[in-house]
Coordinates of C-alpha atoms and ligand atoms in Angstrom, one line a residue:
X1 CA -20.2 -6.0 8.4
X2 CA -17.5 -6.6 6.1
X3 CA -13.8 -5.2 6.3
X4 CA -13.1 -4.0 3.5
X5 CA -9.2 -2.7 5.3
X6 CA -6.5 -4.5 4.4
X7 CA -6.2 -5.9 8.1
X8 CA -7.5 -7.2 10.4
X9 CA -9.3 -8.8 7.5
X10 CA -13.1 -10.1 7.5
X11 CA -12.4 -13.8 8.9
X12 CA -14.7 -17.3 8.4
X13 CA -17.0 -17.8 11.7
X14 CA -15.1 -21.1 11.8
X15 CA -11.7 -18.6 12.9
X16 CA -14.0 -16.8 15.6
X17 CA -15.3 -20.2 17.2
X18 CA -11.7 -21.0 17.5
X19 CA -11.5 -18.3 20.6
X20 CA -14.3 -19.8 22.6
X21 CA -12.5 -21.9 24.6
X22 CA -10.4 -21.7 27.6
X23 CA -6.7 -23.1 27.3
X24 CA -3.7 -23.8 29.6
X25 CA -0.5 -23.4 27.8
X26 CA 1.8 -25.8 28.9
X27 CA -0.6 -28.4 29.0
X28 CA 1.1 -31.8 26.6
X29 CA -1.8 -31.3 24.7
X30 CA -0.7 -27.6 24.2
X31 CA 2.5 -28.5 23.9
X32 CA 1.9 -30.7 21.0
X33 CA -1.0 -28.2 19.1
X34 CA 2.2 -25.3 19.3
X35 CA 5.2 -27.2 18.2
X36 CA 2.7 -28.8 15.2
X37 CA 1.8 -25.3 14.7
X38 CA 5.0 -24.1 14.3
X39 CA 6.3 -26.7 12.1
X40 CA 2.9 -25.6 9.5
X41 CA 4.0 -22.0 9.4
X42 CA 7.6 -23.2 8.9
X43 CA 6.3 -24.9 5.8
X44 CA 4.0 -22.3 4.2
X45 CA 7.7 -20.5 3.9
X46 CA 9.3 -23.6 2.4
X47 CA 11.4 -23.5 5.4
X48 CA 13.7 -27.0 6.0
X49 CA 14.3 -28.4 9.6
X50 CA 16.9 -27.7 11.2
X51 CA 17.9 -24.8 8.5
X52 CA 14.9 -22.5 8.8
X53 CA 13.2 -22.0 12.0
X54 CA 9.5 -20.4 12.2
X55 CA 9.4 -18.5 15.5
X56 CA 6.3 -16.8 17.0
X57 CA 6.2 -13.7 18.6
X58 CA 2.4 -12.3 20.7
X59 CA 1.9 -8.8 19.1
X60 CA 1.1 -7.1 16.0
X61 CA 3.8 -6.6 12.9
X62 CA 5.5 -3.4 14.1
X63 CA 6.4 -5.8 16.9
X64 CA 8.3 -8.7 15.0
X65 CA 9.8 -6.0 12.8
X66 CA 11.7 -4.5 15.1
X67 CA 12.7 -8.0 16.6
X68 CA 13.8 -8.8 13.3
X69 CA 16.0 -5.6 12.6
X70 CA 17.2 -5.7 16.5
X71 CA 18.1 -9.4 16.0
X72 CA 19.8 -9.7 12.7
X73 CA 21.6 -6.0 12.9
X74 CA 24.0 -5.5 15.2
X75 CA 23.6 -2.1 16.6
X76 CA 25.1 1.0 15.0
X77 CA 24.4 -1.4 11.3
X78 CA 23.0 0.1 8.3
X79 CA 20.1 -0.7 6.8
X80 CA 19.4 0.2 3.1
X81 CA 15.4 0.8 2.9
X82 CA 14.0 1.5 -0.5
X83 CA 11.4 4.1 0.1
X84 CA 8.2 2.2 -0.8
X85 CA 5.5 4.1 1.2
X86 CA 4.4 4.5 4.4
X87 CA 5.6 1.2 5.6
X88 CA 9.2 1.9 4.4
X89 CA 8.8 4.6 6.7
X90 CA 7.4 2.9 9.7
X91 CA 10.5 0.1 9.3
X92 CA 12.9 3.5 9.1
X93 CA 11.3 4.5 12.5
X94 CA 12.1 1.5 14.0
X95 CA 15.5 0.9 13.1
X96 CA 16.5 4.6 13.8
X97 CA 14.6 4.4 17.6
X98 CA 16.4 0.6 17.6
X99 CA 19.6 2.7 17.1
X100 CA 20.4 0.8 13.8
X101 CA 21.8 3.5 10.7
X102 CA 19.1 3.5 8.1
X103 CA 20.4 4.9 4.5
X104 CA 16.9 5.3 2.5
X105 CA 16.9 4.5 -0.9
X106 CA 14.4 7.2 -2.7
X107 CA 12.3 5.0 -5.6
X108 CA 8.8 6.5 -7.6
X109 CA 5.8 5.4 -5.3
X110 CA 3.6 4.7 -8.2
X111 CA 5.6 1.6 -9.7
X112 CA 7.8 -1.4 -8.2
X113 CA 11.6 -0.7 -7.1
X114 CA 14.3 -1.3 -9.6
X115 CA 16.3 -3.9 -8.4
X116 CA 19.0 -1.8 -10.6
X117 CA 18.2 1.0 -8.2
X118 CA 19.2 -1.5 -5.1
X119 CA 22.1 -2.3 -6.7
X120 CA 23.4 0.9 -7.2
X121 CA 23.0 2.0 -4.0
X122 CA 24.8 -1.1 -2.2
X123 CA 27.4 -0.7 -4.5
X124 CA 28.1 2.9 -3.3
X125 CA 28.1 1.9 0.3
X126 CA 30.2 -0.9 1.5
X127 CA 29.0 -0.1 5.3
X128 CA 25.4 -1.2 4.5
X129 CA 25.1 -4.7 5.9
X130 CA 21.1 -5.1 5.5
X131 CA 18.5 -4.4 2.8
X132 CA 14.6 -3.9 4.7
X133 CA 12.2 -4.4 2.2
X134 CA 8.4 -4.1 2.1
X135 CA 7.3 -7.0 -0.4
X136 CA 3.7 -5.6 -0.4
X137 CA 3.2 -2.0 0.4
X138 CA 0.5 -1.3 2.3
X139 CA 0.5 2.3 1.6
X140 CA 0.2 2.1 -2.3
X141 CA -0.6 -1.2 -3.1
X142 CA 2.7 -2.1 -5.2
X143 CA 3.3 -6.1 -4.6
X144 CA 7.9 -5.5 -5.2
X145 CA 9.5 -7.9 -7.2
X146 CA 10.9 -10.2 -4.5
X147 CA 12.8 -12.4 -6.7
X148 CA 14.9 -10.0 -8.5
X149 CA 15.6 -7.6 -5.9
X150 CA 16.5 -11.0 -3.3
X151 CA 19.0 -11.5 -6.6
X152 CA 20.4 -7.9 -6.7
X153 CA 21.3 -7.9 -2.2
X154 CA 22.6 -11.7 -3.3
X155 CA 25.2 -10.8 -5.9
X156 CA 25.7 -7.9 -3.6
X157 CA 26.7 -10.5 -0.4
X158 CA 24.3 -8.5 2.0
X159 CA 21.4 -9.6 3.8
X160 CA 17.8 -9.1 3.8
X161 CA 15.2 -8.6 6.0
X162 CA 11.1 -8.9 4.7
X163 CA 7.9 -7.1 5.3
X164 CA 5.8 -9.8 4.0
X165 CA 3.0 -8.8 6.5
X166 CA 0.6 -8.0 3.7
X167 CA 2.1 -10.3 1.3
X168 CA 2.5 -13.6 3.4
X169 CA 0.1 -16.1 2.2
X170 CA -1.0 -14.5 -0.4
X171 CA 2.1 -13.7 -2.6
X172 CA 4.4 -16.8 -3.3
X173 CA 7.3 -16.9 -1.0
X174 CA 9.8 -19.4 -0.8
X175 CA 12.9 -19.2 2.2
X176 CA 14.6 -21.8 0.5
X177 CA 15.1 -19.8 -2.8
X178 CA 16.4 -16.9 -1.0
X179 CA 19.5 -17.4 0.8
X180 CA 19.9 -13.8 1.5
X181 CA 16.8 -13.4 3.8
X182 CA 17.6 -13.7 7.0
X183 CA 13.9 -13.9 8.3
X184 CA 10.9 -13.0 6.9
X185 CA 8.2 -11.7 8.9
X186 CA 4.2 -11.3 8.8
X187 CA 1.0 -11.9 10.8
X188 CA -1.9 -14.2 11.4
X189 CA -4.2 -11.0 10.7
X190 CA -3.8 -10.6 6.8
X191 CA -3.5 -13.0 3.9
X192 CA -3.7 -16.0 6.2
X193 CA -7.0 -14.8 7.4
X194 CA -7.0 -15.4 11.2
X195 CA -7.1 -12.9 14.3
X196 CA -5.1 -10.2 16.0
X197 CA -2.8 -11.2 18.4
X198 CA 0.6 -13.5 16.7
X199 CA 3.2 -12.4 14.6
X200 CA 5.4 -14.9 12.9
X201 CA 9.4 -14.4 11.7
X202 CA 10.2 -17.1 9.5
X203 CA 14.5 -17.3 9.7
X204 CA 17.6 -18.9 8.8
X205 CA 18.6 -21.1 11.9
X206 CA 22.7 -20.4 10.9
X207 CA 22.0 -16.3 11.4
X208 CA 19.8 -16.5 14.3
X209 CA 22.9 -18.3 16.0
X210 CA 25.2 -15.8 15.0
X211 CA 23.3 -13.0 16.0
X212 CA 22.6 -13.5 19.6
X213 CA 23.8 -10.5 21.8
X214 CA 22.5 -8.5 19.1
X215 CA 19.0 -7.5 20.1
X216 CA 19.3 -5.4 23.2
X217 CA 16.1 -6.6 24.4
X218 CA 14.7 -9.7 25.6
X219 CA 11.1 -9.6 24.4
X220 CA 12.0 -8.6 21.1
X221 CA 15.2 -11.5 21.2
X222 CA 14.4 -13.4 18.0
X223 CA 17.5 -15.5 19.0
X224 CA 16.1 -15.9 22.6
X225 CA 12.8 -17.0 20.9
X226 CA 14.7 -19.9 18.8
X227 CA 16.5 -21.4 21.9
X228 CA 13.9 -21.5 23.9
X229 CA 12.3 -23.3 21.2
X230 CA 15.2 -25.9 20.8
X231 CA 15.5 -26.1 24.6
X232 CA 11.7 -26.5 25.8
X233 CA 9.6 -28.6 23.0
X234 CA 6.1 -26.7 22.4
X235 CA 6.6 -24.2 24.7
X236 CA 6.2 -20.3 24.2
X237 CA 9.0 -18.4 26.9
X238 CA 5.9 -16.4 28.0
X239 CA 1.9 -16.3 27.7
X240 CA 1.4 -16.8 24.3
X241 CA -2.3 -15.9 22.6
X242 CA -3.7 -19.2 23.0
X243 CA -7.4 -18.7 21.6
X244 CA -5.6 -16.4 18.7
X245 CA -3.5 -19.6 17.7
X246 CA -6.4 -21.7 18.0
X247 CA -8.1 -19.8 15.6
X248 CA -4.9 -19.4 13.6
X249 CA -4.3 -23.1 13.1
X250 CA -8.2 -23.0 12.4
X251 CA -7.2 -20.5 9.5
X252 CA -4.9 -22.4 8.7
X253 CA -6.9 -25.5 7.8
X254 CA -9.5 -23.4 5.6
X255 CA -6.2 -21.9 3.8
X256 CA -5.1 -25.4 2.6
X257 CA -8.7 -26.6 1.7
X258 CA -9.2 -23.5 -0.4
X259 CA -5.7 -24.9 -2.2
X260 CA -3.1 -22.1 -0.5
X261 CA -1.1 -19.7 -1.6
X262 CA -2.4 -19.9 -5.7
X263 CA -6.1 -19.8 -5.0
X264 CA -5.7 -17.1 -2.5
X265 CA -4.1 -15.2 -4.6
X266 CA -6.1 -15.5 -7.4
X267 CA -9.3 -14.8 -5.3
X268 CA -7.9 -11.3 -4.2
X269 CA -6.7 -10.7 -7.6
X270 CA -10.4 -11.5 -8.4
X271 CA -11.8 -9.0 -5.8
X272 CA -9.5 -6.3 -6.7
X273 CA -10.2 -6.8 -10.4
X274 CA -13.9 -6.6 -9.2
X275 CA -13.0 -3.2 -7.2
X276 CA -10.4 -1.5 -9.8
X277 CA -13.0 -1.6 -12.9
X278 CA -15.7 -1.4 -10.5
X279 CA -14.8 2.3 -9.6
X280 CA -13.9 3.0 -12.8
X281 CA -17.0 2.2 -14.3
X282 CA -18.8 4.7 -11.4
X283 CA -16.5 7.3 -12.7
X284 CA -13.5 7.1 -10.4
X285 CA -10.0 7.0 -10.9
X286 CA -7.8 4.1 -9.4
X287 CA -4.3 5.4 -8.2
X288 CA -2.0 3.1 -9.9
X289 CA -2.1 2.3 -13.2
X290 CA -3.2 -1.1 -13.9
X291 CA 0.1 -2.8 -14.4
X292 CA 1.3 -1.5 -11.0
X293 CA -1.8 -2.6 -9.1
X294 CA -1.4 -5.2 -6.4
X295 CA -4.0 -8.1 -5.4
X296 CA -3.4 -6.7 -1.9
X297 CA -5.3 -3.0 -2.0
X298 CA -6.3 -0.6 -3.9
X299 CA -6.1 2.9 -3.6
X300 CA -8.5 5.3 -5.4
X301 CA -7.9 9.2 -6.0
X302 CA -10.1 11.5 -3.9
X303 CA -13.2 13.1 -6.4
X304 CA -12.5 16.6 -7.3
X305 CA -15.9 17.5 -6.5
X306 CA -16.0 20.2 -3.7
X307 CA -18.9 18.0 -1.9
X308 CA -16.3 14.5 -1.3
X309 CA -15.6 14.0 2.6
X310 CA -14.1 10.8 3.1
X311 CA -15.8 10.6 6.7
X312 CA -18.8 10.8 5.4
X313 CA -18.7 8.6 2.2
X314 CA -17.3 6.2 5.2
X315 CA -19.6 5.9 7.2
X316 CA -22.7 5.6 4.7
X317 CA -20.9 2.9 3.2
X318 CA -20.2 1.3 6.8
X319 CA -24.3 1.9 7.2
X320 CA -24.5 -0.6 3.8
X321 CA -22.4 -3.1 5.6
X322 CA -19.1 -1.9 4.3
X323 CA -15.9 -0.6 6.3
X324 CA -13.1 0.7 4.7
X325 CA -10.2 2.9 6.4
X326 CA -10.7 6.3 7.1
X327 CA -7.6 7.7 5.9
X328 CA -5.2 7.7 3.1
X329 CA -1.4 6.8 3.0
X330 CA -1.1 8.0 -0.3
X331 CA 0.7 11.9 -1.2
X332 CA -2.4 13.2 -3.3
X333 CA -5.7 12.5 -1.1
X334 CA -7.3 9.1 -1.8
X335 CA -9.2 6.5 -0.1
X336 CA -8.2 2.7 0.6
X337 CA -10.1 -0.7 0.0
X338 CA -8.5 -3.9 1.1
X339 CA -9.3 -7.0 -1.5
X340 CA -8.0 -9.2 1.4
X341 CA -10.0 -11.4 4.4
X342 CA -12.7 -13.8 4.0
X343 CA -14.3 -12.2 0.8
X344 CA -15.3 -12.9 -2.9
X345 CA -15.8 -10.9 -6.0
X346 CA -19.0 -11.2 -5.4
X347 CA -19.0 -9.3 -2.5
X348 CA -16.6 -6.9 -3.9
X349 CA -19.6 -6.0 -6.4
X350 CA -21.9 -5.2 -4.1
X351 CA -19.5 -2.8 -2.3
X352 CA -19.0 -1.2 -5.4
X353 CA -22.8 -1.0 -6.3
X354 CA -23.1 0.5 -2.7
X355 CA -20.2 3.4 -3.2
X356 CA -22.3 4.1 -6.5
X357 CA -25.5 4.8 -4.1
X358 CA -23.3 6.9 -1.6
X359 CA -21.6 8.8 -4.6
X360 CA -25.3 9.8 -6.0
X361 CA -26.2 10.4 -2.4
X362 CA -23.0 12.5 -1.5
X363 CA -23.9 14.3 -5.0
X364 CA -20.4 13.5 -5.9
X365 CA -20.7 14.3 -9.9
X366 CA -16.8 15.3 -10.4
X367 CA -15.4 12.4 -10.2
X368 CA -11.7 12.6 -11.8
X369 CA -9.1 13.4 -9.3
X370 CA -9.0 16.0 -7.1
Ligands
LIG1 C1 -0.2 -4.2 8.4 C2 1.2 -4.1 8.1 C3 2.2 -4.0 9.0 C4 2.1 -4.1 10.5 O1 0.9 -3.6 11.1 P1 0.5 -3.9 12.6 O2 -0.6 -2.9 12.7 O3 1.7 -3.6 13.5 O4 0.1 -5.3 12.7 C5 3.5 -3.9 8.6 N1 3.9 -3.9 7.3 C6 2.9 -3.9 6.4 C7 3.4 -3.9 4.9 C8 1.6 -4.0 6.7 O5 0.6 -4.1 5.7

């Protein structure tokens, strides 16, 4: 079966071997496999000792967002969020419930944020401290334009906080160039490829020491996390996901044999070119326009016909071998196919040539958008 969601990706059975084993933490040998770990995450971010600290936190990306936005904000802050999608949204949740002021920034969901448009709005409002900004969103499949938006909360003096959950790895990032970020956080389970289980904050080591006090909670203490790494070499402060990091430093290896960030990125840009013409060709109609279309999903209108049920086209494809999400984030209905994991083009085709054989069975034959 192949995932076709954008995450938990497809992975290589190399990354599921990893898991096998049985591990005790704070072992040397541990020890030594979590502080090396560390320091190869720090430098897929372009992170510098000493400035730039990569810190590991067990859970899923909600998890280090909110450690991120309870860390660097102090509560009561406000947090300018341009409205990308649904993952705009889920970062507005958690800074409101964090009790953190968020100020959202309306944008069109069907092209990229104008950094103009950030501009603006920090000009307007001195109180905002923070910019949280989804560099891929999920929910449409818009990859933002890091660089120039990073630029626009620069000249502004703020400081900015990253979804790059389903950007990291695959999209270029670079900590170094961007001053304003105070971290930048993502998870093993997405462009890098590996399991479940370890989210990652990648931060500036001169913010995490002015923001202790800051987080109101000690498991999600991003500041906590970095002195206990300074103060206990290669040691997590609790249980950490041992087999996941095994299988993540596993991961890791196959990432920098494939030749990192630019060949993963141009294989995904390969699968969704694959996908985007693919369902064109059968008829369908892709959601963004091609200029707006990410390497990280794609989204694809809903069929007018009155026969199209998104369950069902579901699970015949998952009966091919293919399993893409069940649901839509998008406003008009839709369904979603992730170009991400441990997948070619190749395989992409032969998804597409299978939603041909469930459109024909389905006797979908309107096939603009609903
Ligand atoms: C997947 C994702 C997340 C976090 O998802 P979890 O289910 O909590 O791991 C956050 N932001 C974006 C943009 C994502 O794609």
């Amino acid at each position: 079966m192949l995932l076709l969601i954008p995450g938990p990706v497809t992975t290589r059975p190399e990354v599921r071997e990893a898991l096998c084993v049985d591990i005790a933490p704070w072992d040397p040998a541990s020890r030594d496999f979590y502080a090396r770990l560390c320091a190869r995450v720090l430098a897929l971010a372009g992170g510098r000792d000493g400035v730039h600290a990569a810190l590991p936190l067990p859970g899923c990306g909600h998890f280090i967002i909110e450690a991120a936005i309870r860390t660097f904000l102090a509560p009561g802050e406000a947090l300018l969020v341009p409205m990308t999608g649904a993952y705009s949204e889920r970062m507005t949740r958690l800074a409101v419930e964090a009790g953190r002021r968020v100020v959202p920034l309306p944008i069109p969901d069907d092209r990229p944020a104008a950094p103009s448009a950030v501009a603006a709005a920090l000009a307007a409002d001195p109180t905002i401290g923070h910019v949280g900004m989804v560099y891929s969103e999920t929910g449409t499949g818009i990859c933002h334009d890091l660089p120039t938006i990073g630029a626009a909360v620069r000249q502004a003096g703020r400081r900015m906080i990253v979804d790059a959950v389903s950007a990291f790895g695959a999209l270029p990032f670079d900590i170094a160039r961007h001053p304003e970020v105070d971290a930048a956080v993502f998870t093993a389970n997405k462009c890098l490829e590996g399991v479940p289980g370890i989210a990652f904050a990648v931060a500036r080591v001169d913010r995490l020491e002015e923001s202790a006090g800051n987080a109101g909670s000690w498991s999600l203490d991003l500041t906590d996390v970095y002195a206990h790494q300074v103060e206990n070499w290669g040691t997590a402060r609790f249980t950490p996901p041992a087999q996941v990091l095994n299988a993540f430093d596993r991961a890791l290896d196959l990432y920098e044999t494939e030749g990192g960030q630019p060949a993963r990125l141009a294989r995904y840009e390969a699968n969704m070119r694959t996908l985007y013409d693919g369902v064109r060709r059968l008829g369908l109609s892709p959601y963004l326009a091609e200029d707006a279309q990410g390497p990280i999903i794609v989204n694809v209108h809903a069929p007018a016909d009155p026969a199209w049920n998104l369950q069902v086209f579901v699970d015949a494809l998952k009966r091919r071998g293919f399993l893409i999400s069940n649901f839509h984030n998008t406003l008009r209905p839709s369904f979603r196919v992730g170009c991400i994991g441990a997948i070619a083009p190749a395989d992409m085709a032969r998804a597409v040539s299978a939603m041909g054989q469930v459109l024909e069975e389905m006797g979908i034959r309107r096939r603009e958008a609903a």
